[in-house]
Amino acid sequence: MPEPGKDFNPKQIVLDKISAQGGWVNAHAHVDRAFILTPENFQLTGESLETKWSLPDKYKEQASVDDIYDNMARVVEDMIAQGVQAIGSFIDVDPVIKDKAIVAAKRLRENYKGKIKIKFINQVVKGVIDPEARKWFEVGAEFVDIIGGLPERDAGHEAEHLDILFEAAKKNGNKPLHVHIDQFNSPDQRDTELLVKKTIEHGYQNKVAAVHCISLGAQPKAYRQELYKKMKEAGIAVIVCPCGWIDNSWVASKDEDVIGPIHNTIAPVKEMIAAGLVIALGTDNIQDIYKPFNDGDMWTELRFLLETSHLYDVDVLTDIATGNGLKALWL
Ligand SMILES: [Zn+2]
């Protein structure tokens, strides 16, 4: 209880609890592509997600390892300044950037040893089925701590995409998986269900985190509840990045109405917690063509999560911001 005459300030209570738990955990970022916004590409922020997947190519081709390292270090410095104890970041490893982000990541890990825990995950923005993309995926899979996926990039072949991820994970010492999934806020998308099925098929229980799960909120309640049970059985953690996706109802319904259950554009966090799932928090893209105004502020992310989910339990919020992130990064 507050002392007489002092404000009862729930934000400060959460911040103090987070600090007492060793600090924030940013479970999902793309540190290699932060701060690549320019006046030119700022004009393209209204393009579709699929178009944006290729827009950083010009930067990735031209950037030196030093350029990429500088972006990464700027994010990490900012995270440390905020009291972040651990970060999980995707890095692009593909035919365009080749291994430049890997070289920069090695330097980053070395230079920040003891200051912040870093886990790297390979982004597969060119998919894993195209032969050249597959070659670089295999290179990335060897380097990273966690195998990364993006089944939407191989649309129509999502199951094959997931099989390739699981096989690479097993081949490289049973590494865990982070998979961008159900991003389109569409009732036609049921990729989390597919991820659960594949996790069980490959015997990969308790080694998979699903990143975003936005489309789940567009499904009927009975479907959602059934899926949470299966996710719990498969030990799948969920990482949400609230600021990155809160605009997605507008993006998804730009050309025509999309009909589905009313929901805020975030995974159904409260329902998932009630079902016993582990929910962690991330910043996703920082100051780039996807999210030009995202400054990577952890409190802003937690604030969006608690507001969109009407989740005011300070202990649950603390877990999401700290221990659950450690779990989702296997730290
Ligand atoms: Zn991401």
Short mmCIF file of N, CA, C and O and ligand atoms in Angstrom, two decimals, residues 28-30 33 90 123 180 183 211-212 241 245 284-285, ligand 1:
data_model
loop_
_atom_site.label_atom_id
_atom_site.label_comp_id
_atom_site.label_asym_id
_atom_site.label_seq_id
_atom_site.Cartn_x
_atom_site.Cartn_y
_atom_site.Cartn_z
N HIS A 28 12.36 -10.45 -28.83
CA HIS A 28 12.28 -10.45 -30.30
C HIS A 28 12.67 -9.10 -30.90
O HIS A 28 12.00 -8.10 -30.68
N ALA A 29 13.75 -9.11 -31.66
CA ALA A 29 14.20 -7.88 -32.32
C ALA A 29 14.88 -8.25 -33.64
O ALA A 29 15.05 -9.44 -33.96
N HIS A 30 15.20 -7.23 -34.40
CA HIS A 30 16.00 -7.40 -35.64
C HIS A 30 17.10 -6.34 -35.58
O HIS A 30 17.01 -5.32 -36.27
N ARG A 33 18.93 -4.68 -38.71
CA ARG A 33 18.21 -3.80 -39.65
C ARG A 33 17.59 -2.59 -38.95
O ARG A 33 16.75 -1.91 -39.53
N PHE A 90 16.81 -11.67 -34.24
CA PHE A 90 17.01 -12.25 -35.56
C PHE A 90 18.10 -11.46 -36.26
O PHE A 90 18.26 -10.25 -36.02
N GLN A 123 17.13 -14.94 -39.54
CA GLN A 123 15.93 -14.56 -40.29
C GLN A 123 16.03 -15.13 -41.70
O GLN A 123 17.09 -15.09 -42.33
N HIS A 180 8.19 -16.81 -36.83
CA HIS A 180 7.20 -15.76 -37.10
C HIS A 180 5.96 -16.46 -37.63
O HIS A 180 6.04 -17.18 -38.64
N GLN A 183 0.85 -13.79 -38.95
CA GLN A 183 1.08 -12.34 -38.84
C GLN A 183 -0.01 -11.51 -39.51
O GLN A 183 -0.07 -10.31 -39.31
N VAL A 211 6.17 -16.54 -32.70
CA VAL A 211 6.31 -15.08 -32.62
C VAL A 211 5.11 -14.42 -33.32
O VAL A 211 4.88 -14.68 -34.50
N HIS A 212 4.35 -13.66 -32.57
CA HIS A 212 3.22 -12.82 -32.98
C HIS A 212 1.84 -13.47 -32.83
O HIS A 212 1.03 -12.99 -32.07
N CYS A 241 4.90 -8.59 -29.81
CA CYS A 241 5.56 -7.31 -30.03
C CYS A 241 4.45 -6.30 -30.32
O CYS A 241 4.14 -6.03 -31.49
N TRP A 245 2.52 -4.52 -34.29
CA TRP A 245 1.40 -5.16 -34.98
C TRP A 245 0.05 -4.52 -34.71
O TRP A 245 -0.95 -4.93 -35.29
N ASP A 284 10.53 -6.05 -31.75
CA ASP A 284 10.51 -6.21 -33.22
C ASP A 284 11.31 -5.08 -33.88
O ASP A 284 12.32 -4.64 -33.35
N ASN A 285 10.81 -4.58 -35.01
CA ASN A 285 11.60 -3.65 -35.84
C ASN A 285 11.73 -2.27 -35.22
O ASN A 285 10.75 -1.70 -34.75
ZN ZN B 1 10.30 -10.20 -36.47
#
